[in-house]
Amino acid sequence: MSHDPQTPADPVPGAVPTPRLSPVLQAVLGRIARHGHVARDTNARFDAEATLGQRVADRVAAFGGSWTFILLFLGLLAGWTAGNWLLGRAAPDPYPFIFLNLLLSMLAALQAPVIMMSQNRQAAKDRLDAAHDYEVNLKAEIEIMALHEKLDRLREQDLKAMLTRQQEQIDLLTRLMAERRP
């Protein structure tokens, strides 16, 4: 009977089950074994893979969410309403500013999906950063565990050496005491 390589073999009675390693853990352990680095610039990679539309969406969202845009837009709205108000009935868009409402609705209809595209891209970037942070933290945890093991081995070696020296000193003192007795 053959087993699928993806399914674990029948457990051996008395054997300790070994968990399957996740692909991330396998990659991190591989980098540790090769003394490779886990840290990388995820922003550079993410930005390099961006399409023209994604870069435009990011710039539009960055400008649309800035104080510069807000102040310019407030100035435009104030100028539009003041100009049309002062011109009265001869104004191209008299009060209640229906054409301005149409322009604002079209701007909102175009700007909202572009901002949502940028937010989706930022969410994907955040997920990539979180996965990278997990890998870095995992490697750090493994390295710390290895350091603890090294320290424990050193402490054990020092303790054995100290006990050996202590036994030698006891033997020497016992021999000296035996020699001094008449």
PDB file of C-alpha atoms in Angstrom:
ATOM      1  CA  MET A   1       0.000   0.000   0.000  1.00  0.00           C
ATOM      2  CA  SER A   2       1.509   3.346  -1.029  1.00  0.00           C
ATOM      3  CA  HIS A   3       0.981   6.652   0.708  1.00  0.00           C
ATOM      4  CA  ASP A   4       0.376  10.023  -0.813  1.00  0.00           C
ATOM      5  CA  PRO A   5       3.417  12.219   0.007  1.00  0.00           C
ATOM      6  CA  GLN A   6       1.057  14.907   1.284  1.00  0.00           C
ATOM      7  CA  THR A   7      -0.576  12.678   3.895  1.00  0.00           C
ATOM      8  CA  PRO A   8       1.295  11.485   6.955  1.00  0.00           C
ATOM      9  CA  ALA A   9       2.163   7.793   7.225  1.00  0.00           C
ATOM     10  CA  ASP A  10       0.346   5.615   9.741  1.00  0.00           C
ATOM     11  CA  PRO A  11       1.632   6.496  13.189  1.00  0.00           C
ATOM     12  CA  VAL A  12       4.098   4.103  14.756  1.00  0.00           C
ATOM     13  CA  PRO A  13       2.929   2.979  18.202  1.00  0.00           C
ATOM     14  CA  GLY A  14       4.865   4.843  20.872  1.00  0.00           C
ATOM     15  CA  ALA A  15       6.385   7.301  18.377  1.00  0.00           C
ATOM     16  CA  VAL A  16       6.207  11.010  19.032  1.00  0.00           C
ATOM     17  CA  PRO A  17       4.185  12.673  16.246  1.00  0.00           C
ATOM     18  CA  THR A  18       6.118  15.301  14.304  1.00  0.00           C
ATOM     19  CA  PRO A  19       4.134  18.279  13.087  1.00  0.00           C
ATOM     20  CA  ARG A  20       4.303  19.373   9.471  1.00  0.00           C
ATOM     21  CA  LEU A  21       6.227  22.582   8.988  1.00  0.00           C
ATOM     22  CA  SER A  22       4.479  25.467   7.314  1.00  0.00           C
ATOM     23  CA  PRO A  23       6.035  26.782   4.094  1.00  0.00           C
ATOM     24  CA  VAL A  24       7.000  30.000   5.894  1.00  0.00           C
ATOM     25  CA  LEU A  25       8.764  28.074   8.664  1.00  0.00           C
ATOM     26  CA  GLN A  26      10.505  25.892   6.089  1.00  0.00           C
ATOM     27  CA  ALA A  27      11.714  28.994   4.228  1.00  0.00           C
ATOM     28  CA  VAL A  28      12.957  30.657   7.424  1.00  0.00           C
ATOM     29  CA  LEU A  29      14.747  27.488   8.565  1.00  0.00           C
ATOM     30  CA  GLY A  30      16.323  27.190   5.119  1.00  0.00           C
ATOM     31  CA  ARG A  31      17.631  30.745   5.345  1.00  0.00           C
ATOM     32  CA  ILE A  32      18.998  30.068   8.819  1.00  0.00           C
ATOM     33  CA  ALA A  33      20.749  26.918   7.586  1.00  0.00           C
ATOM     34  CA  ARG A  34      22.295  28.905   4.722  1.00  0.00           C
ATOM     35  CA  HIS A  35      23.075  31.795   7.109  1.00  0.00           C
ATOM     36  CA  GLY A  36      20.882  33.939   4.856  1.00  0.00           C
ATOM     37  CA  HIS A  37      19.029  37.104   5.701  1.00  0.00           C
ATOM     38  CA  VAL A  38      15.285  37.214   6.172  1.00  0.00           C
ATOM     39  CA  ALA A  39      15.072  41.014   6.234  1.00  0.00           C
ATOM     40  CA  ARG A  40      14.268  42.654   2.933  1.00  0.00           C
ATOM     41  CA  ASP A  41      12.742  45.882   1.673  1.00  0.00           C
ATOM     42  CA  THR A  42       9.144  44.887   0.993  1.00  0.00           C
ATOM     43  CA  ASN A  43       8.234  48.446  -0.034  1.00  0.00           C
ATOM     44  CA  ALA A  44      10.744  48.518  -2.888  1.00  0.00           C
ATOM     45  CA  ARG A  45       9.554  45.151  -4.203  1.00  0.00           C
ATOM     46  CA  PHE A  46       5.892  46.107  -3.875  1.00  0.00           C
ATOM     47  CA  ASP A  47       6.391  49.488  -5.567  1.00  0.00           C
ATOM     48  CA  ALA A  48       8.445  47.931  -8.373  1.00  0.00           C
ATOM     49  CA  GLU A  49       5.556  45.592  -9.210  1.00  0.00           C
ATOM     50  CA  ALA A  50       2.968  48.422  -9.332  1.00  0.00           C
ATOM     51  CA  THR A  51       1.205  49.071 -12.613  1.00  0.00           C
ATOM     52  CA  LEU A  52       0.759  52.561 -14.034  1.00  0.00           C
ATOM     53  CA  GLY A  53      -2.879  52.583 -12.888  1.00  0.00           C
ATOM     54  CA  GLN A  54      -1.889  51.613  -9.360  1.00  0.00           C
ATOM     55  CA  ARG A  55       0.764  54.331  -9.188  1.00  0.00           C
ATOM     56  CA  VAL A  56      -1.747  56.920 -10.487  1.00  0.00           C
ATOM     57  CA  ALA A  57      -4.333  55.749  -7.942  1.00  0.00           C
ATOM     58  CA  ASP A  58      -1.769  56.130  -5.152  1.00  0.00           C
ATOM     59  CA  ARG A  59      -0.871  59.655  -6.264  1.00  0.00           C
ATOM     60  CA  VAL A  60      -4.514  60.708  -6.659  1.00  0.00           C
ATOM     61  CA  ALA A  61      -5.330  59.308  -3.211  1.00  0.00           C
ATOM     62  CA  ALA A  62      -2.276  61.001  -1.706  1.00  0.00           C
ATOM     63  CA  PHE A  63      -3.242  64.350  -3.235  1.00  0.00           C
ATOM     64  CA  GLY A  64      -6.983  63.913  -2.520  1.00  0.00           C
ATOM     65  CA  GLY A  65      -6.216  63.255   1.140  1.00  0.00           C
ATOM     66  CA  SER A  66      -3.889  66.207   1.632  1.00  0.00           C
ATOM     67  CA  TRP A  67      -4.352  69.635   3.143  1.00  0.00           C
ATOM     68  CA  THR A  68      -3.225  71.111  -0.169  1.00  0.00           C
ATOM     69  CA  PHE A  69      -6.217  69.532  -1.917  1.00  0.00           C
ATOM     70  CA  ILE A  70      -8.605  70.580   0.839  1.00  0.00           C
ATOM     71  CA  LEU A  71      -7.421  74.197   0.831  1.00  0.00           C
ATOM     72  CA  LEU A  72      -7.367  74.429  -2.985  1.00  0.00           C
ATOM     73  CA  PHE A  73     -10.817  72.879  -3.187  1.00  0.00           C
ATOM     74  CA  LEU A  74     -12.186  75.211  -0.499  1.00  0.00           C
ATOM     75  CA  GLY A  75     -10.735  78.140  -2.442  1.00  0.00           C
ATOM     76  CA  LEU A  76     -12.303  76.884  -5.670  1.00  0.00           C
ATOM     77  CA  LEU A  77     -15.694  76.395  -4.003  1.00  0.00           C
ATOM     78  CA  ALA A  78     -15.531  79.812  -2.339  1.00  0.00           C
ATOM     79  CA  GLY A  79     -14.536  81.472  -5.632  1.00  0.00           C
ATOM     80  CA  TRP A  80     -17.262  79.642  -7.590  1.00  0.00           C
ATOM     81  CA  THR A  81     -20.021  80.501  -5.139  1.00  0.00           C
ATOM     82  CA  ALA A  82     -18.832  84.081  -4.613  1.00  0.00           C
ATOM     83  CA  GLY A  83     -18.482  84.721  -8.352  1.00  0.00           C
ATOM     84  CA  ASN A  84     -21.874  83.250  -9.195  1.00  0.00           C
ATOM     85  CA  TRP A  85     -23.500  84.979  -6.231  1.00  0.00           C
ATOM     86  CA  LEU A  86     -22.129  88.377  -7.213  1.00  0.00           C
ATOM     87  CA  LEU A  87     -23.201  87.980 -10.846  1.00  0.00           C
ATOM     88  CA  GLY A  88     -26.762  87.226  -9.723  1.00  0.00           C
ATOM     89  CA  ARG A  89     -29.115  86.165 -12.552  1.00  0.00           C
ATOM     90  CA  ALA A  90     -26.395  86.702 -15.197  1.00  0.00           C
ATOM     91  CA  ALA A  91     -24.169  84.049 -13.561  1.00  0.00           C
ATOM     92  CA  PRO A  92     -23.396  80.859 -15.524  1.00  0.00           C
ATOM     93  CA  ASP A  93     -24.458  78.795 -12.475  1.00  0.00           C
ATOM     94  CA  PRO A  94     -26.822  80.874 -10.320  1.00  0.00           C
ATOM     95  CA  TYR A  95     -27.984  79.884  -6.861  1.00  0.00           C
ATOM     96  CA  PRO A  96     -28.649  76.883  -5.992  1.00  0.00           C
ATOM     97  CA  PHE A  97     -25.491  76.099  -8.032  1.00  0.00           C
ATOM     98  CA  ILE A  98     -26.844  73.041  -9.864  1.00  0.00           C
ATOM     99  CA  PHE A  99     -23.845  72.830 -12.220  1.00  0.00           C
ATOM    100  CA  LEU A 100     -21.497  72.934  -9.217  1.00  0.00           C
ATOM    101  CA  ASN A 101     -23.473  70.064  -7.648  1.00  0.00           C
ATOM    102  CA  LEU A 102     -23.101  68.108 -10.898  1.00  0.00           C
ATOM    103  CA  LEU A 103     -19.332  68.724 -10.951  1.00  0.00           C
ATOM    104  CA  LEU A 104     -18.988  67.734  -7.284  1.00  0.00           C
ATOM    105  CA  SER A 105     -20.998  64.547  -7.857  1.00  0.00           C
ATOM    106  CA  MET A 106     -18.827  63.600 -10.854  1.00  0.00           C
ATOM    107  CA  LEU A 107     -15.660  64.321  -8.861  1.00  0.00           C
ATOM    108  CA  ALA A 108     -16.896  62.145  -5.992  1.00  0.00           C
ATOM    109  CA  ALA A 109     -17.941  59.391  -8.411  1.00  0.00           C
ATOM    110  CA  LEU A 110     -14.459  59.307  -9.929  1.00  0.00           C
ATOM    111  CA  GLN A 111     -12.416  59.982  -6.836  1.00  0.00           C
ATOM    112  CA  ALA A 112     -14.043  57.376  -4.556  1.00  0.00           C
ATOM    113  CA  PRO A 113     -13.117  54.287  -6.642  1.00  0.00           C
ATOM    114  CA  VAL A 114      -9.598  55.606  -7.202  1.00  0.00           C
ATOM    115  CA  ILE A 115      -9.140  56.083  -3.459  1.00  0.00           C
ATOM    116  CA  MET A 116     -10.578  52.599  -2.830  1.00  0.00           C
ATOM    117  CA  MET A 117      -8.094  51.119  -5.318  1.00  0.00           C
ATOM    118  CA  SER A 118      -5.277  52.812  -3.450  1.00  0.00           C
ATOM    119  CA  GLN A 119      -6.634  51.582  -0.108  1.00  0.00           C
ATOM    120  CA  ASN A 120      -6.848  48.020  -1.442  1.00  0.00           C
ATOM    121  CA  ARG A 121      -3.267  48.294  -2.613  1.00  0.00           C
ATOM    122  CA  GLN A 122      -2.207  49.637   0.771  1.00  0.00           C
ATOM    123  CA  ALA A 123      -4.017  46.735   2.467  1.00  0.00           C
ATOM    124  CA  ALA A 124      -2.116  44.277   0.238  1.00  0.00           C
ATOM    125  CA  LYS A 125       1.120  46.066   1.108  1.00  0.00           C
ATOM    126  CA  ASP A 126       0.258  45.844   4.815  1.00  0.00           C
ATOM    127  CA  ARG A 127      -0.373  42.090   4.479  1.00  0.00           C
ATOM    128  CA  LEU A 128       3.008  41.691   2.772  1.00  0.00           C
ATOM    129  CA  ASP A 129       4.664  43.696   5.553  1.00  0.00           C
ATOM    130  CA  ALA A 130       2.907  41.598   8.215  1.00  0.00           C
ATOM    131  CA  ALA A 131       4.067  38.362   6.561  1.00  0.00           C
ATOM    132  CA  HIS A 132       7.609  39.725   6.391  1.00  0.00           C
ATOM    133  CA  ASP A 133       7.471  40.822  10.036  1.00  0.00           C
ATOM    134  CA  TYR A 134       6.318  37.325  10.954  1.00  0.00           C
ATOM    135  CA  GLU A 135       9.292  35.784   9.120  1.00  0.00           C
ATOM    136  CA  VAL A 136      11.743  38.157  10.791  1.00  0.00           C
ATOM    137  CA  ASN A 137      10.208  37.528  14.227  1.00  0.00           C
ATOM    138  CA  LEU A 138      10.239  33.784  13.624  1.00  0.00           C
ATOM    139  CA  LYS A 139      13.919  33.857  12.678  1.00  0.00           C
ATOM    140  CA  ALA A 140      14.706  36.011  15.712  1.00  0.00           C
ATOM    141  CA  GLU A 141      12.851  33.570  17.969  1.00  0.00           C
ATOM    142  CA  ILE A 142      14.720  30.608  16.499  1.00  0.00           C
ATOM    143  CA  GLU A 143      18.053  32.405  16.840  1.00  0.00           C
ATOM    144  CA  ILE A 144      17.263  33.313  20.461  1.00  0.00           C
ATOM    145  CA  MET A 145      16.387  29.684  21.190  1.00  0.00           C
ATOM    146  CA  ALA A 146      19.714  28.615  19.635  1.00  0.00           C
ATOM    147  CA  LEU A 147      21.554  31.167  21.778  1.00  0.00           C
ATOM    148  CA  HIS A 148      19.804  29.854  24.890  1.00  0.00           C
ATOM    149  CA  GLU A 149      20.900  26.330  23.993  1.00  0.00           C
ATOM    150  CA  LYS A 150      24.489  27.513  23.507  1.00  0.00           C
ATOM    151  CA  LEU A 151      24.426  29.320  26.841  1.00  0.00           C
ATOM    152  CA  ASP A 152      22.996  26.235  28.547  1.00  0.00           C
ATOM    153  CA  ARG A 153      25.764  24.068  27.036  1.00  0.00           C
ATOM    154  CA  LEU A 154      28.430  26.572  28.133  1.00  0.00           C
ATOM    155  CA  ARG A 155      26.950  26.731  31.615  1.00  0.00           C
ATOM    156  CA  GLU A 156      26.898  22.928  31.796  1.00  0.00           C
ATOM    157  CA  GLN A 157      30.527  22.728  30.627  1.00  0.00           C
ATOM    158  CA  ASP A 158      31.569  25.347  33.176  1.00  0.00           C
ATOM    159  CA  LEU A 159      29.701  23.519  35.913  1.00  0.00           C
ATOM    160  CA  LYS A 160      31.366  20.206  35.014  1.00  0.00           C
ATOM    161  CA  ALA A 161      34.784  21.871  34.920  1.00  0.00           C
ATOM    162  CA  MET A 162      34.124  23.528  38.273  1.00  0.00           C
ATOM    163  CA  LEU A 163      32.996  20.226  39.823  1.00  0.00           C
ATOM    164  CA  THR A 164      36.096  18.501  38.435  1.00  0.00           C
ATOM    165  CA  ARG A 165      38.360  21.190  39.926  1.00  0.00           C
ATOM    166  CA  GLN A 166      36.479  21.000  43.200  1.00  0.00           C
ATOM    167  CA  GLN A 167      36.920  17.211  43.319  1.00  0.00           C
ATOM    168  CA  GLU A 168      40.644  17.611  42.558  1.00  0.00           C
ATOM    169  CA  GLN A 169      40.931  20.111  45.405  1.00  0.00           C
ATOM    170  CA  ILE A 170      39.071  17.794  47.789  1.00  0.00           C
ATOM    171  CA  ASP A 171      41.362  14.927  46.777  1.00  0.00           C
ATOM    172  CA  LEU A 172      44.413  17.152  47.314  1.00  0.00           C
ATOM    173  CA  LEU A 173      43.147  18.294  50.729  1.00  0.00           C
ATOM    174  CA  THR A 174      42.376  14.708  51.721  1.00  0.00           C
ATOM    175  CA  ARG A 175      45.877  13.620  50.678  1.00  0.00           C
ATOM    176  CA  LEU A 176      47.475  16.541  52.547  1.00  0.00           C
ATOM    177  CA  MET A 177      45.435  15.757  55.661  1.00  0.00           C
ATOM    178  CA  ALA A 178      46.490  12.123  55.439  1.00  0.00           C
ATOM    179  CA  GLU A 179      50.165  13.115  55.132  1.00  0.00           C
ATOM    180  CA  ARG A 180      49.990  15.428  58.175  1.00  0.00           C
ATOM    181  CA  ARG A 181      48.603  12.757  60.491  1.00  0.00           C
ATOM    182  CA  PRO A 182      51.274  11.053  62.592  1.00  0.00           C
TER     183      PRO A 182
END
